[in-house]
Structure formats: structure tokens, C-alpha cells
Short mmCIF file of C-alpha atoms in Angstrom, two decimals:
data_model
loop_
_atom_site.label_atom_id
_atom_site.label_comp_id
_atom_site.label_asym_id
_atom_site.label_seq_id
_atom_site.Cartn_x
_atom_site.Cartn_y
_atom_site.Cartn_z
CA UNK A 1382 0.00 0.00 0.00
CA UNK A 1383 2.55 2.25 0.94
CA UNK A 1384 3.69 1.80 -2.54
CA UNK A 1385 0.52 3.18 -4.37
CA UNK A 1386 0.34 6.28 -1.78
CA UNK A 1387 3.37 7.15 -2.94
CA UNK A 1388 2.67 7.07 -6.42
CA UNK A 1389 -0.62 8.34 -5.58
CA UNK A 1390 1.47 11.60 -3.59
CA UNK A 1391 3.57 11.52 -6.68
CA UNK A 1392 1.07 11.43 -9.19
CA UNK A 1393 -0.60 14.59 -7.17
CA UNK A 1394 2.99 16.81 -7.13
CA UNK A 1395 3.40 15.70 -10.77
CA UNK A 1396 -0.22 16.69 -11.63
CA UNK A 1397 0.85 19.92 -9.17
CA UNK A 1398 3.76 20.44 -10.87
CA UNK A 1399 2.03 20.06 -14.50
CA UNK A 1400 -1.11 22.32 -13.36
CA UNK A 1401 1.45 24.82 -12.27
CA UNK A 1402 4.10 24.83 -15.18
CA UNK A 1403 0.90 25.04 -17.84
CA UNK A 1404 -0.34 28.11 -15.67
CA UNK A 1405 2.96 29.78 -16.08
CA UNK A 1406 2.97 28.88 -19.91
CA UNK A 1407 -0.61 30.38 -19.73
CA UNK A 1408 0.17 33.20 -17.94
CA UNK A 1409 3.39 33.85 -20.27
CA UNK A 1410 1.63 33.20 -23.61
CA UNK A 1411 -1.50 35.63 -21.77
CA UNK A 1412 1.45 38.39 -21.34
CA UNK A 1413 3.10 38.43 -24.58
CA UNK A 1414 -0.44 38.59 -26.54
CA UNK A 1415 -1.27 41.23 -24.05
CA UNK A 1416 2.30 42.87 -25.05
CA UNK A 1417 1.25 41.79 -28.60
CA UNK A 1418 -2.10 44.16 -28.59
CA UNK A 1419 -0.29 46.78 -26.58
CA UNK A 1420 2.28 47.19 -29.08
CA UNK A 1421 -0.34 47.21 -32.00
CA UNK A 1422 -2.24 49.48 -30.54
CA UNK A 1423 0.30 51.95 -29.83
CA UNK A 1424 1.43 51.39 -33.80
CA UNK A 1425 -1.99 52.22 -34.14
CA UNK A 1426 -1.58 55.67 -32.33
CA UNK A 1427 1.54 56.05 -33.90
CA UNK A 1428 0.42 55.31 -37.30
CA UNK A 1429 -2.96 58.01 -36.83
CA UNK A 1430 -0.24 60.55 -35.40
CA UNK A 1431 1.87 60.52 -38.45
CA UNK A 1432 -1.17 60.34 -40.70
CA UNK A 1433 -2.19 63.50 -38.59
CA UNK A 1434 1.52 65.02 -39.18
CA UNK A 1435 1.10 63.94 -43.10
CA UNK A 1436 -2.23 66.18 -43.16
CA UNK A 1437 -1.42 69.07 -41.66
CA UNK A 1438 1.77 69.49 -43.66
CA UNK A 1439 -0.12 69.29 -46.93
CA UNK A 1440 -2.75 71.63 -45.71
CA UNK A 1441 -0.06 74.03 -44.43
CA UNK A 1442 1.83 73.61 -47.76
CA UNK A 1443 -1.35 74.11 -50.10
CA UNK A 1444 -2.21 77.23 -47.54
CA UNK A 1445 1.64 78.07 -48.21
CA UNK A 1446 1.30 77.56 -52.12
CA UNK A 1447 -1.66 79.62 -52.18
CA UNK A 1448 -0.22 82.70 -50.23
CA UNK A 1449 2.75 82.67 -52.61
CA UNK A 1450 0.62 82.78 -55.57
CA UNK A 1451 -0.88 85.28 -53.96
CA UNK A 1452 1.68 87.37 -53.31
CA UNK A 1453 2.97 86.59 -56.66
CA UNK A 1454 -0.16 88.13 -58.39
CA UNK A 1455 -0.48 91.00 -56.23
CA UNK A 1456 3.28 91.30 -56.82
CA UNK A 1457 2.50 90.90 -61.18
CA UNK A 1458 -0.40 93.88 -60.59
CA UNK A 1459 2.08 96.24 -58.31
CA UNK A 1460 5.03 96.02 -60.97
CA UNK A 1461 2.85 96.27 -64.18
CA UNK A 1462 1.20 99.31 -62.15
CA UNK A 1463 4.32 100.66 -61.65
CA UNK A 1464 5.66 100.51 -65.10
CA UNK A 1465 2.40 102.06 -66.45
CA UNK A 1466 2.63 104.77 -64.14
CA UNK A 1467 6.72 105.16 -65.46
CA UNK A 1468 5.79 105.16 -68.63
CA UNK A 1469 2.69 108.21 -67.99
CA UNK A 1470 5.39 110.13 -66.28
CA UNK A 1471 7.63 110.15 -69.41
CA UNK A 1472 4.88 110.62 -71.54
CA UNK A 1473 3.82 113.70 -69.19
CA UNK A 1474 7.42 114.42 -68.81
CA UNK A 1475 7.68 114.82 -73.00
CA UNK A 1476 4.31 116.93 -72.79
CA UNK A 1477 5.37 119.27 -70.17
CA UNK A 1478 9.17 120.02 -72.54
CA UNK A 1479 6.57 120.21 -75.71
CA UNK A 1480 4.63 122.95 -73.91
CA UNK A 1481 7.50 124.53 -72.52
CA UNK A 1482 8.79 125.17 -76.34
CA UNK A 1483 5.48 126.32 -77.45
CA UNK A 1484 5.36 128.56 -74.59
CA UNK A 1485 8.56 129.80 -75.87
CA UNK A 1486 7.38 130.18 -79.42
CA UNK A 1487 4.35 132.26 -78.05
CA UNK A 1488 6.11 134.85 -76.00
CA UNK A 1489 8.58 135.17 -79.20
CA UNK A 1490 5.26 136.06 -81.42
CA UNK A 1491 4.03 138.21 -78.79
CA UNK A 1492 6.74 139.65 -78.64
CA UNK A 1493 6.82 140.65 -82.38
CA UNK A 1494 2.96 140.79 -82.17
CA UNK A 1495 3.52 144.33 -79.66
CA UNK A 1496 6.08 145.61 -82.61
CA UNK A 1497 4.07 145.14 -85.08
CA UNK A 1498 0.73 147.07 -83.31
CA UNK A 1499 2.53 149.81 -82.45
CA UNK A 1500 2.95 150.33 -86.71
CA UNK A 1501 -0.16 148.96 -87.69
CA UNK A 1502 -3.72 151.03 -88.41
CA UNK A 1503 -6.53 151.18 -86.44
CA UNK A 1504 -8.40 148.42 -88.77
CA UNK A 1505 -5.51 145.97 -87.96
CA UNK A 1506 -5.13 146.70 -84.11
CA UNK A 1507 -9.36 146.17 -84.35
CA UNK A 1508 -9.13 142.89 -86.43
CA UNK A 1509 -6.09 141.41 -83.86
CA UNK A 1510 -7.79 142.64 -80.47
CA UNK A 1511 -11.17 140.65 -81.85
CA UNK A 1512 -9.36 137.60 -82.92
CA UNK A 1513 -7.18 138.00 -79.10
CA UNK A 1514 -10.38 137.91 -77.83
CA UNK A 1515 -11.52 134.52 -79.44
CA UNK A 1516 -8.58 133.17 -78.30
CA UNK A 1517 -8.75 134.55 -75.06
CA UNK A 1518 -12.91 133.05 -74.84
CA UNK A 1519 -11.55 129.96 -76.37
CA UNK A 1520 -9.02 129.26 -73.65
CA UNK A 1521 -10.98 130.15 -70.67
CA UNK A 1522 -13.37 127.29 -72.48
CA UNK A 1523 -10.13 124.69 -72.23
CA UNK A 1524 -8.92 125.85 -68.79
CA UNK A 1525 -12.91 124.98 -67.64
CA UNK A 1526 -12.97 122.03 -69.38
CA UNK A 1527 -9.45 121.17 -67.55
CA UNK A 1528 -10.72 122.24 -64.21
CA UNK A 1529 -13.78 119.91 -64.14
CA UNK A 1530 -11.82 117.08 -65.35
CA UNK A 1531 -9.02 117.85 -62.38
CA UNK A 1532 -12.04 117.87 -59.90
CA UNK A 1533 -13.40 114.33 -61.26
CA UNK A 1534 -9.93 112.87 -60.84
CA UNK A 1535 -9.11 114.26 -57.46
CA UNK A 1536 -12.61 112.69 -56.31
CA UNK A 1537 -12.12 109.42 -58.50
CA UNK A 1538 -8.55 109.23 -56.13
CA UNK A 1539 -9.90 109.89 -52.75
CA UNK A 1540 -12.65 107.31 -53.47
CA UNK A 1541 -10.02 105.06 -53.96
CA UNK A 1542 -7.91 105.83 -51.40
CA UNK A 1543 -11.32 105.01 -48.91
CA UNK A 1544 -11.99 101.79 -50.22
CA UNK A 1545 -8.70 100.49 -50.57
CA UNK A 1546 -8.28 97.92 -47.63
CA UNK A 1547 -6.44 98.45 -44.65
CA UNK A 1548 -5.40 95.99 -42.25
CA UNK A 1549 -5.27 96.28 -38.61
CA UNK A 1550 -1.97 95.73 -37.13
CA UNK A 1551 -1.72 93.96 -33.40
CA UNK A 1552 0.46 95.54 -31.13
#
């Protein structure tokens, strides 16, 4: 009897011993699937971060590609304004020397126009004073003319200088 107690003691540590080592082998495989899903799941995180990351870089690049067209066009409209206005102060520039000569040539027949009335008859100083005065009505038509069209452009540029935008700056 004492034979089969002991095997019956031994088959109970062995059957111990068994229940215990698959336990640890549970609780081992249990810990590296549990490491397993950890790890995946912070891949997971990781991957939706970076895909986050990705997105906001494109956005910020498109947002970037869009300023700098942008500021390319306004750019393009600021530099062909500018050479349009260069090339209307040259243009006014070659005006302003053209009426400077004819200025000139106007005092010089003037000039001879106060010679010749102090020799000429009565009939001639009559017919020159009349056509002085058409001259005279006909220029005080221009400088009108000129005058109104100064006013329109003075108001057309203060218009624009109201509705052109202005940004606040933050202190």
C-alpha cells in the first residue's frame, strides 16, 4: 500500500507540478499577446499621429502655395502698375518740354505781335484785339474744361484711397 500512496502523492505533485508549469505557460503566452495588442495598438496611435503630421503638412503647404501665388499676383499687378505709371510720367514728362517750347514760341510772337501794333492802323489793331479775344474766350473754355476734369480725378482718387483695404496691425 505504501507503494501506491506514494505514487498516488507523486502522481498529485506531478499533476501539481504540471497544473502549475501550464499556468505559467498560460500566464506567459497571456502576457506576450497582451504585449502583442499593446504594441499594435500603440502602432496604431503612432500610425494616426503621423497620418495627422502627413495632413497638416499638406494643408499648411497648399495654404503656403496659395499665399505665394498670392503674393505673386499681387506682386504681377504692383510692378505692371508701376511701369504704367513710369511710362505716364515720361509721356507727361515729353508733354510738359513740348509745352515749354510752345510757350517759348508764343512769347517770341508776342513779342513781335507788340512791334508790329505799335505800326499797324486802327483796322488791324481792331481785327487782332477781336481775334485775341476769341482766343482769349476759347481758352478760358479749355482751362474749364481742364478744371472739371481735375475735380473728377481728385474725387475718383480719394474714393479710392477710402476703399482700398487696410489691415489692422496687433500691437
Amino acid at each position: 500500500m505504501q507503494a501506491s500512496a506514494w505514487t498516488g502523492a507523486g502522481m498529485s505533485r506531478a499533476s501539481l507540478f504540471t497544473h502549475l508549469l501550464l499556468a505559467l505557460v498560460a500566464g506567459l503566452l497571456v502576457w506576450v499577446f497582451q504585449d502583442a495588442r499593446m504594441a499594435a495598438a500603440v502602432a496604431e496611435v503612432q500610425l494616426q499621429a503621423s497620418d495627422y503630421r502627413l495632413q497638416v503638412t499638406e494643408e499648411k503647404r497648399a495654404s503656403d502655395r496659395r499665399t505665394y501665388q498670392t503674393a505673386q499676383a499681387i506682386h504681377l499687378t504692383y510692378q505692371e502698375a508701376l511701369n504704367d505709371s513710369l511710362k505716364e510720367h515720361a509721356r507727361l514728362a515729353g508733354a510738359a518740354a513740348a509745352a515749354q517750347r510752345n510757350a517759348g514760341r508764343l512769347r517770341d510772337q508776342l513779342r513781335d505781335a507788340d512791334v508790329r501794333i505799335a505800326t499797324a492802323s486802327a483796322a488791324a489793331v481792331r481785327d487782332y484785339a477781336a481775334t485775341a479775344n476769341q482766343l482769349l474766350g476759347q481758352c478760358s473754355d479749355r482751362y474749364t474744361e481742364l478744371a472739371a476734369k481735375a475735380d473728377g480725378h481728385a474725387l475718383d482718387a480719394r474714393a479710392c484711397r477710402a476703399a482700398w483695404p487696410v489691415m489692422a496691425l496687433d500691437p
